[in-house]
PDB file of C-alpha atoms in Angstrom:
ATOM      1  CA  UNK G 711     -13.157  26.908  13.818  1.00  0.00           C
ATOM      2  CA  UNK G 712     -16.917  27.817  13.051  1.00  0.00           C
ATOM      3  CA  UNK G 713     -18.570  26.548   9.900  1.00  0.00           C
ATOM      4  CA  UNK G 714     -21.966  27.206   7.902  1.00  0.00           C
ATOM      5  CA  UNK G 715     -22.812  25.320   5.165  1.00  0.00           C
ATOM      6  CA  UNK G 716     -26.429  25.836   3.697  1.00  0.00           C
ATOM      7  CA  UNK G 717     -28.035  22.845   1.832  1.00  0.00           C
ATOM      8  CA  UNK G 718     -30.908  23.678  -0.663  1.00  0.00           C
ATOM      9  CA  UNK G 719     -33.925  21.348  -1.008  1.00  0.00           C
ATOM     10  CA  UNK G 720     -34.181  21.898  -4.521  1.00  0.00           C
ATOM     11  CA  UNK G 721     -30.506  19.911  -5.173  1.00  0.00           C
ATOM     12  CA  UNK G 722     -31.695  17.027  -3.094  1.00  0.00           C
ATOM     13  CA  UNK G 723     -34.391  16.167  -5.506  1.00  0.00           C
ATOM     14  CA  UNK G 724     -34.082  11.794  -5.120  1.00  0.00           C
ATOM     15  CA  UNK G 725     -32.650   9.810  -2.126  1.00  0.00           C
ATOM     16  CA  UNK G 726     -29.620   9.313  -4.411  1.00  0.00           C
ATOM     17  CA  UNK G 727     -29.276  13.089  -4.980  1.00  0.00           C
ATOM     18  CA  UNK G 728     -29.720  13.905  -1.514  1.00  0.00           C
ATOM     19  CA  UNK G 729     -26.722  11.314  -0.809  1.00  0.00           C
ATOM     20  CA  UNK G 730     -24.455  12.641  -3.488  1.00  0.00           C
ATOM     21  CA  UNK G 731     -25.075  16.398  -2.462  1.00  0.00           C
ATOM     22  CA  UNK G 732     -24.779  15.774   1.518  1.00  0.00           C
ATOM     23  CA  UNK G 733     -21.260  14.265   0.474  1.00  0.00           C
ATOM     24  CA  UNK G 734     -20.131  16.913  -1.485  1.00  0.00           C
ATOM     25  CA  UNK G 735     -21.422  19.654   0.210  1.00  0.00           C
ATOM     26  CA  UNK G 736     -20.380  18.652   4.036  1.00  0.00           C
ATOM     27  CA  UNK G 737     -17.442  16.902   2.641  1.00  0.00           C
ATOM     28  CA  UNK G 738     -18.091  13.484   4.554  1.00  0.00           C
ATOM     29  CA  UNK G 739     -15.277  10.473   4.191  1.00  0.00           C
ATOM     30  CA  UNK G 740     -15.104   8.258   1.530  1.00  0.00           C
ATOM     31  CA  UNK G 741     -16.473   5.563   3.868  1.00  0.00           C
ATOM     32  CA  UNK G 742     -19.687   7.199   4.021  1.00  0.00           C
ATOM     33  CA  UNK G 743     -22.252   4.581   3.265  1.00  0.00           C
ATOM     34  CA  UNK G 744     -24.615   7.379   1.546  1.00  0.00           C
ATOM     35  CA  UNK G 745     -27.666   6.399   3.664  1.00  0.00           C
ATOM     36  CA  UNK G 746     -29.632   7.879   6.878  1.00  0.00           C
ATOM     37  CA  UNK G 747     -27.743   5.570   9.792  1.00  0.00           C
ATOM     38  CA  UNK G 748     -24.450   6.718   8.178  1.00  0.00           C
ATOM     39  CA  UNK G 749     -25.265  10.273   8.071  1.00  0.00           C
ATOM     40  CA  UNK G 750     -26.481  10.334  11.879  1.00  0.00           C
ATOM     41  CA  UNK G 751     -23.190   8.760  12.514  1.00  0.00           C
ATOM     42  CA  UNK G 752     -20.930  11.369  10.258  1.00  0.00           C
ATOM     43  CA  UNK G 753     -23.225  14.407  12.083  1.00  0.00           C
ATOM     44  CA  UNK G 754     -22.923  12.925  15.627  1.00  0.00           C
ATOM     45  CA  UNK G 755     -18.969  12.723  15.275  1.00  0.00           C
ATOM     46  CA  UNK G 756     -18.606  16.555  13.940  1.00  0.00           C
ATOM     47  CA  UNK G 757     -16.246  18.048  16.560  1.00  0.00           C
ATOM     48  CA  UNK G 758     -15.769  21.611  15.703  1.00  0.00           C
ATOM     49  CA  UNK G 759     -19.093  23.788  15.351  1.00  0.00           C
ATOM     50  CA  UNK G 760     -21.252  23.531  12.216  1.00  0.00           C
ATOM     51  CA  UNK G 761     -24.330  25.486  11.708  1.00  0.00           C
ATOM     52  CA  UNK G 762     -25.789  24.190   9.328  1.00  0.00           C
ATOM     53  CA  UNK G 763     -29.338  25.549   7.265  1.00  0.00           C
ATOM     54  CA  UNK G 764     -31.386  23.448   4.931  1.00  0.00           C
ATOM     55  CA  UNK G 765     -33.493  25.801   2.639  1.00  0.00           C
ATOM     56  CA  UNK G 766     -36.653  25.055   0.501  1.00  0.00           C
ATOM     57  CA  UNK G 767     -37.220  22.074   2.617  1.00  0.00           C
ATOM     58  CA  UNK G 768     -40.671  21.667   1.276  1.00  0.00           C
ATOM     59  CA  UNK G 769     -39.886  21.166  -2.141  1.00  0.00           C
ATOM     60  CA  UNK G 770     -36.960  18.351  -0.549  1.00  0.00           C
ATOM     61  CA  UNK G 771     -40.131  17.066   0.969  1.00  0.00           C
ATOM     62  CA  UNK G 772     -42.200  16.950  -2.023  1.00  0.00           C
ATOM     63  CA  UNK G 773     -39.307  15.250  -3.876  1.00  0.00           C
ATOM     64  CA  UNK G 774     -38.663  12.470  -1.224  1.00  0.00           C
ATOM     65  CA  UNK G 775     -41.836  12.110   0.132  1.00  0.00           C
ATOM     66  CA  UNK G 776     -41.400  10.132   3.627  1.00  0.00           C
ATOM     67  CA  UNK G 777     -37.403   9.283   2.397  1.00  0.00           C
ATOM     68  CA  UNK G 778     -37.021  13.117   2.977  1.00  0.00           C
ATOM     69  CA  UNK G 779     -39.203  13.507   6.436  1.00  0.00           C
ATOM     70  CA  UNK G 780     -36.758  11.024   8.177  1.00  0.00           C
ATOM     71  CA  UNK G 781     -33.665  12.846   6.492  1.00  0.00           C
ATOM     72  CA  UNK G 782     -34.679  16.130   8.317  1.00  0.00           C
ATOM     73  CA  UNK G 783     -35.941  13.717  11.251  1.00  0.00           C
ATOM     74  CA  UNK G 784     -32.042  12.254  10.908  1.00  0.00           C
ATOM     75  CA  UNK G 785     -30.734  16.181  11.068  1.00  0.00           C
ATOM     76  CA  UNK G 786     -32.771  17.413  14.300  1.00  0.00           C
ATOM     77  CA  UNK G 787     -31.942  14.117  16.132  1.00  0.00           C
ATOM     78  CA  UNK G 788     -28.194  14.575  15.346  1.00  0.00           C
ATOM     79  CA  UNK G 789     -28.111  18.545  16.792  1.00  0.00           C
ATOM     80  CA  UNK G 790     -29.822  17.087  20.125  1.00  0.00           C
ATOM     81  CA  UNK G 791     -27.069  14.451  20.728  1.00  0.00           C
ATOM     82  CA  UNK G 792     -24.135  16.530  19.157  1.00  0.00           C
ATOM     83  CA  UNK G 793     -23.711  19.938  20.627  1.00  0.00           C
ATOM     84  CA  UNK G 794     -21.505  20.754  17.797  1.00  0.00           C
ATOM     85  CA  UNK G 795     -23.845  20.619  15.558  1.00  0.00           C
ATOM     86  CA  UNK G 796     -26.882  23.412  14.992  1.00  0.00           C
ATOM     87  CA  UNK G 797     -30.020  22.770  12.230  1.00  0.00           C
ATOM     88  CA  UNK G 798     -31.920  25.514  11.111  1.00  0.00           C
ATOM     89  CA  UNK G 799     -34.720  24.533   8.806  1.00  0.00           C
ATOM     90  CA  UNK G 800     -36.589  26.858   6.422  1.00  0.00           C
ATOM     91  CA  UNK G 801     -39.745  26.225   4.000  1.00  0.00           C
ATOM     92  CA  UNK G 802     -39.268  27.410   0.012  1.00  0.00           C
ATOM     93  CA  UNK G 803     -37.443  30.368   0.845  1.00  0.00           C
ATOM     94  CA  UNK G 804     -34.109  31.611   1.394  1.00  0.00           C
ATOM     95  CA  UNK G 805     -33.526  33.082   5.330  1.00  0.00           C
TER      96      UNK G 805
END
């Protein structure tokens, strides 16, 4: 089973935002400890395909500041160690 899920920059507006949406929206566990080491972890043990597209990432970046640089650092790191797993970034625009 194939899945897309697209994340907008404009939800992910604080690090605590960012958290709360990435939770909801790629439905990680309850254990998730809603920081960048425990995302890389949830990513790098997706087994089933996920392609997955972060929109308006400059206005994520001008949000977070450096907080949201490593968080699409975290992403493209992830795809390269988990095959499952494919990142598409785009600026403020919709693909």
């Amino acid at each position: 089973m194939q899945q897309r899920v697209t994340l907008s920059g404009n939800k992910m507006t604080s690090k605590e935002a960012l958290h709360d949406y990435l939770a909801n929206k790629l439905e990680l566990p309850a254990h998730y400890g809603k920081n960048l080491d425990a995302l890389h972890d949830c990513l790098c043990e997706i087994t089933h395909p996920l392609f997955l597209t972060v929109t308006y990432t400059e206005h994520l970046l001008s949000c977070t500041g450096s907080y949201g640089e490593r968080f699409l650092t975290v992403l493209k790191d992830a795809a390269q160690e988990n095959k499952m797993l494919d990142v598409t970034l785009f600026p403020d625009r919709k693909p």
